[in-house]
CSV table of C-alpha atoms in Angstrom, one decimal:
chain,number,residue,atom,x,y,z
A,181,UNK,CA,-22.6,-9.7,31.3
A,182,UNK,CA,-25.3,-12.3,31.1
A,183,UNK,CA,-28.2,-12.1,28.6
A,184,UNK,CA,-30.3,-13.2,31.6
A,185,UNK,CA,-30.4,-9.5,32.5
A,186,UNK,CA,-33.0,-9.3,29.7
A,187,UNK,CA,-35.1,-12.3,30.8
A,188,UNK,CA,-38.7,-11.4,31.8
A,189,UNK,CA,-39.8,-14.9,32.9
A,190,UNK,CA,-42.0,-14.7,36.0
A,191,UNK,CA,-43.0,-11.1,35.4
A,192,UNK,CA,-46.4,-9.8,34.3
A,193,UNK,CA,-46.8,-6.8,31.9
A,194,UNK,CA,-49.8,-4.6,31.4
A,195,UNK,CA,-49.8,-2.8,28.0
A,196,UNK,CA,-52.5,-0.2,27.4
A,197,UNK,CA,-53.8,0.3,23.9
A,198,UNK,CA,-52.5,-3.2,23.0
A,199,UNK,CA,-55.0,-4.6,20.5
A,200,UNK,CA,-53.1,-3.2,17.5
A,201,UNK,CA,-50.1,-1.2,16.3
A,202,UNK,CA,-47.2,-0.4,18.6
A,203,UNK,CA,-49.0,-1.7,21.7
A,204,UNK,CA,-49.5,-5.1,20.2
A,205,UNK,CA,-46.0,-5.3,18.8
A,206,UNK,CA,-44.5,-4.4,22.2
A,207,UNK,CA,-46.8,-7.1,23.9
A,208,UNK,CA,-45.5,-9.7,21.4
A,209,UNK,CA,-41.9,-8.7,22.2
A,210,UNK,CA,-42.4,-8.8,26.0
A,211,UNK,CA,-44.0,-12.3,25.6
A,212,UNK,CA,-41.0,-13.5,23.5
A,213,UNK,CA,-38.8,-12.4,26.4
A,214,UNK,CA,-40.9,-14.5,28.8
A,215,UNK,CA,-43.4,-12.1,30.3
A,216,UNK,CA,-47.0,-12.9,31.0
A,217,UNK,CA,-49.3,-10.3,29.4
A,218,UNK,CA,-52.3,-8.2,30.3
A,219,UNK,CA,-53.8,-6.5,27.3
A,220,UNK,CA,-55.8,-3.4,27.8
A,221,UNK,CA,-58.2,-1.3,25.6
A,222,UNK,CA,-61.8,-0.4,25.4
A,223,UNK,CA,-62.9,-2.8,22.7
A,224,UNK,CA,-63.4,-6.2,24.2
A,225,UNK,CA,-63.8,-7.9,20.8
A,226,UNK,CA,-60.5,-6.5,19.5
A,227,UNK,CA,-58.7,-7.4,22.8
A,228,UNK,CA,-60.0,-10.9,22.7
A,229,UNK,CA,-58.8,-11.4,19.1
A,230,UNK,CA,-55.4,-10.0,20.0
A,231,UNK,CA,-55.1,-12.2,23.1
A,232,UNK,CA,-55.8,-15.3,21.1
A,233,UNK,CA,-52.4,-14.9,19.4
A,234,UNK,CA,-50.6,-15.6,22.7
A,235,UNK,CA,-51.4,-19.2,23.4
A,236,UNK,CA,-52.9,-18.7,26.8
A,237,UNK,CA,-50.3,-16.4,28.3
A,238,UNK,CA,-52.3,-13.2,27.8
A,239,UNK,CA,-55.3,-12.0,29.8
A,240,UNK,CA,-57.4,-9.1,28.8
A,241,UNK,CA,-58.3,-6.2,31.2
A,242,UNK,CA,-60.8,-3.9,29.4
A,243,UNK,CA,-61.1,-0.4,30.9
A,244,UNK,CA,-61.0,3.2,29.7
A,245,UNK,CA,-57.5,4.5,30.5
A,246,UNK,CA,-58.8,8.1,30.3
A,247,UNK,CA,-61.2,7.4,33.3
A,248,UNK,CA,-59.2,7.8,36.6
A,249,UNK,CA,-61.7,5.8,38.7
A,250,UNK,CA,-62.2,3.1,36.1
A,251,UNK,CA,-58.4,2.6,35.8
A,252,UNK,CA,-57.9,2.5,39.5
A,253,UNK,CA,-60.8,0.1,40.1
A,254,UNK,CA,-59.7,-2.3,37.4
A,255,UNK,CA,-56.0,-2.4,38.5
A,256,UNK,CA,-56.8,-2.7,42.2
A,257,UNK,CA,-59.2,-5.6,41.4
A,258,UNK,CA,-56.7,-7.3,39.2
A,259,UNK,CA,-53.9,-7.1,41.8
A,260,UNK,CA,-56.2,-8.4,44.5
A,261,UNK,CA,-57.6,-11.3,42.5
A,262,UNK,CA,-54.9,-12.3,40.1
A,263,UNK,CA,-51.5,-10.9,41.2
A,264,UNK,CA,-48.8,-8.3,40.7
A,265,UNK,CA,-48.3,-6.1,37.6
A,266,UNK,CA,-44.5,-5.9,37.4
A,267,UNK,CA,-44.3,-3.9,34.2
A,268,UNK,CA,-46.5,-1.2,32.8
A,269,UNK,CA,-46.3,0.1,29.2
A,270,UNK,CA,-48.5,3.2,28.9
A,271,UNK,CA,-49.1,3.0,25.1
A,272,UNK,CA,-52.7,4.3,24.7
A,273,UNK,CA,-52.8,7.3,22.4
A,274,UNK,CA,-54.5,9.2,19.6
A,275,UNK,CA,-53.7,11.7,16.9
A,276,UNK,CA,-55.7,14.5,15.3
A,277,UNK,CA,-54.4,16.6,12.4
A,278,UNK,CA,-55.5,20.1,11.5
A,279,UNK,CA,-54.0,23.6,11.4
A,280,UNK,CA,-53.7,25.0,14.9
A,281,UNK,CA,-55.9,28.1,14.1
A,282,UNK,CA,-58.7,25.7,13.1
A,283,UNK,CA,-58.1,23.0,15.8
A,284,UNK,CA,-61.4,22.0,17.5
A,285,UNK,CA,-61.5,22.5,21.2
A,286,UNK,CA,-63.2,19.1,21.8
A,287,UNK,CA,-60.4,17.4,19.8
A,288,UNK,CA,-57.8,19.2,21.9
A,289,UNK,CA,-59.5,17.9,25.1
A,290,UNK,CA,-59.6,14.3,23.7
A,291,UNK,CA,-55.9,14.5,23.0
A,292,UNK,CA,-55.2,15.6,26.5
A,293,UNK,CA,-57.3,12.8,28.1
A,294,UNK,CA,-56.0,10.1,25.8
A,295,UNK,CA,-52.3,11.0,25.6
A,296,UNK,CA,-51.6,12.5,29.0
A,297,UNK,CA,-54.4,11.7,31.5
A,298,UNK,CA,-54.2,8.0,30.6
A,299,UNK,CA,-50.5,8.0,31.5
A,300,UNK,CA,-51.2,9.6,34.9
A,301,UNK,CA,-54.3,7.5,35.6
A,302,UNK,CA,-52.8,4.1,34.9
A,303,UNK,CA,-49.3,5.0,36.0
A,304,UNK,CA,-50.6,6.2,39.4
A,305,UNK,CA,-52.8,3.2,39.9
A,306,UNK,CA,-50.1,0.6,39.1
A,307,UNK,CA,-47.3,2.5,40.9
A,308,UNK,CA,-49.2,2.4,44.2
A,309,UNK,CA,-48.9,-1.4,44.2
A,310,UNK,CA,-45.3,-1.3,42.9
A,311,UNK,CA,-44.3,1.0,45.7
A,312,UNK,CA,-45.5,-1.4,48.3
A,313,UNK,CA,-43.4,-4.2,46.7
A,314,UNK,CA,-40.4,-1.9,46.3
A,315,UNK,CA,-40.0,-2.7,42.6
A,316,UNK,CA,-41.6,-2.0,39.2
A,317,UNK,CA,-41.0,-0.9,35.6
A,318,UNK,CA,-43.1,1.9,34.0
A,319,UNK,CA,-42.5,2.6,30.3
A,320,UNK,CA,-44.4,5.5,28.7
A,321,UNK,CA,-44.7,5.8,25.0
A,322,UNK,CA,-43.7,9.3,24.0
A,323,UNK,CA,-42.9,10.4,20.4
A,324,UNK,CA,-40.4,12.1,18.2
A,325,UNK,CA,-42.8,15.0,18.8
A,326,UNK,CA,-41.6,15.0,22.4
A,327,UNK,CA,-38.7,17.0,21.0
A,328,UNK,CA,-39.9,18.2,17.5
A,329,UNK,CA,-43.0,19.9,16.0
A,330,UNK,CA,-44.6,19.6,12.6
A,331,UNK,CA,-47.4,21.6,11.0
A,332,UNK,CA,-51.0,20.6,11.9
A,333,UNK,CA,-50.2,18.6,15.1
A,334,UNK,CA,-49.4,21.3,17.7
A,335,UNK,CA,-51.7,19.9,20.4
A,336,UNK,CA,-50.3,16.3,19.8
A,337,UNK,CA,-46.8,17.7,20.1
A,338,UNK,CA,-47.8,19.4,23.4
A,339,UNK,CA,-49.2,16.1,24.8
A,340,UNK,CA,-46.1,14.1,23.9
A,341,UNK,CA,-43.9,16.8,25.4
A,342,UNK,CA,-45.9,16.4,28.6
A,343,UNK,CA,-45.4,12.6,28.5
A,344,UNK,CA,-41.7,13.1,28.4
A,345,UNK,CA,-41.8,15.4,31.4
A,346,UNK,CA,-44.3,13.3,33.3
A,347,UNK,CA,-41.9,10.4,32.9
A,348,UNK,CA,-39.2,12.5,34.5
A,349,UNK,CA,-41.6,13.4,37.3
A,350,UNK,CA,-42.5,9.8,37.9
A,351,UNK,CA,-38.8,8.9,38.2
A,352,UNK,CA,-38.1,11.8,40.5
A,353,UNK,CA,-41.0,10.8,42.9
A,354,UNK,CA,-40.8,7.0,42.6
A,355,UNK,CA,-37.1,6.0,42.0
A,356,UNK,CA,-36.6,6.0,45.8
A,357,UNK,CA,-39.2,3.2,46.1
A,358,UNK,CA,-37.3,0.9,43.6
A,359,UNK,CA,-39.3,1.9,40.4
A,360,UNK,CA,-37.7,2.6,37.1
A,361,UNK,CA,-39.8,5.0,35.0
A,362,UNK,CA,-38.7,5.7,31.5
A,363,UNK,CA,-40.1,6.5,28.0
A,364,UNK,CA,-39.6,5.3,24.5
A,365,UNK,CA,-40.0,8.0,21.8
A,366,UNK,CA,-40.7,6.4,18.4
A,367,UNK,CA,-40.0,8.3,15.2
A,368,UNK,CA,-42.2,7.7,12.2
A,369,UNK,CA,-43.4,4.1,12.2
A,370,UNK,CA,-45.8,2.3,9.8
A,371,UNK,CA,-48.8,2.0,12.2
A,372,UNK,CA,-52.6,2.4,11.9
A,373,UNK,CA,-52.2,5.8,13.6
A,374,UNK,CA,-49.9,6.9,10.7
A,375,UNK,CA,-51.9,5.2,7.9
A,376,UNK,CA,-52.8,8.5,6.2
A,377,UNK,CA,-49.2,9.6,6.2
A,378,UNK,CA,-47.9,6.2,4.9
A,379,UNK,CA,-50.4,6.4,2.1
A,380,UNK,CA,-49.2,9.9,1.2
A,381,UNK,CA,-46.4,9.5,-1.4
A,382,UNK,CA,-45.2,13.1,-1.0
A,383,UNK,CA,-44.9,12.7,2.8
A,384,UNK,CA,-43.1,9.4,2.6
A,385,UNK,CA,-40.6,10.9,0.1
A,386,UNK,CA,-40.0,13.8,2.5
A,387,UNK,CA,-39.6,11.5,5.4
A,388,UNK,CA,-37.1,9.3,3.7
A,389,UNK,CA,-35.0,12.3,2.9
A,390,UNK,CA,-35.4,13.8,6.4
A,391,UNK,CA,-34.5,10.6,8.3
A,392,UNK,CA,-30.8,9.5,8.2
A,393,UNK,CA,-31.9,5.9,8.1
A,394,UNK,CA,-33.9,6.8,4.9
A,395,UNK,CA,-37.1,4.9,5.7
A,396,UNK,CA,-40.2,4.4,7.9
A,397,UNK,CA,-39.6,2.4,11.1
A,398,UNK,CA,-41.0,-1.1,11.6
A,399,UNK,CA,-42.9,-1.6,14.8
A,400,UNK,CA,-40.8,-4.7,15.7
A,401,UNK,CA,-37.8,-2.3,15.9
A,402,UNK,CA,-39.2,-0.9,19.1
A,403,UNK,CA,-39.2,-4.2,20.9
A,404,UNK,CA,-35.5,-4.2,21.9
A,405,UNK,CA,-35.8,-0.8,23.6
A,406,UNK,CA,-38.9,-2.0,25.5
A,407,UNK,CA,-37.3,-5.2,26.7
A,408,UNK,CA,-34.3,-3.3,27.9
A,409,UNK,CA,-36.4,-0.8,29.9
A,410,UNK,CA,-38.6,-3.6,31.2
A,411,UNK,CA,-35.7,-5.8,32.4
A,412,UNK,CA,-33.0,-5.9,35.0
A,413,UNK,CA,-30.6,-4.5,32.3
A,414,UNK,CA,-32.0,-1.0,33.0
A,415,UNK,CA,-31.8,-1.2,36.8
A,416,UNK,CA,-30.1,2.3,37.1
A,417,UNK,CA,-31.9,4.0,34.1
A,418,UNK,CA,-34.5,6.4,35.3
A,419,UNK,CA,-36.3,9.4,33.9
A,420,UNK,CA,-34.8,8.7,30.4
A,421,UNK,CA,-36.5,9.3,27.1
A,422,UNK,CA,-35.1,6.8,24.6
A,423,UNK,CA,-35.5,8.0,21.0
A,424,UNK,CA,-36.0,5.2,18.5
A,425,UNK,CA,-36.3,7.3,15.4
A,426,UNK,CA,-33.7,6.4,12.7
A,427,UNK,CA,-31.7,9.4,13.6
A,428,UNK,CA,-34.3,12.1,12.8
A,429,UNK,CA,-33.7,14.0,16.1
A,430,UNK,CA,-30.0,13.9,15.6
A,431,UNK,CA,-29.9,15.6,12.2
A,432,UNK,CA,-31.0,18.9,10.7
């Protein structure tokens, strides 16, 4: 087997929510494998700062992934004026923690829009072009909460369960057109989204005991899974949720 299977030269990847955290780390990994980048988010200043790290191989495409029409318009315009998006990483997401009995309805709706609607909106818009070309890679960022729940994040758990099943639905509908649609489910990683938990000594101690690997994950440890799912190496992998979690879902 040739390592050329993992080569992404000549391909263009759109990563949503890519100005920081997991999205930025995955963008860096895709670039190292040869891909040209399109960074997405709502904050133009943060996107511009992130793109400056990539020595001219990254464009920015600001739009609100929770807005169906905005996502479709931005992607259609990009495809018409710039060229094909070969790889999509649906990474945009948010967290909100509070006991379920006190969970605000508006926070629940924001979670639905940010964590689920964005995957549908951007996935559909990009897939319509991929289908015409007969090829494409869609990678949705799920979570260890796709399979497991914890106190105070029930709605987040529901959204990530939905991401896992939407990934299966994408594969079921679009594999016949030459698309591979899969998900990466990170365990507990040291990211801005988890800053409060990382700072909580009691939680970190619990996590280290609960996780067979005995530690928090590092965002760069998600890169290999992303390159695999973005490359020819995964040409017959479809509808799969790949857990990168230090073994937490494997152990009681």
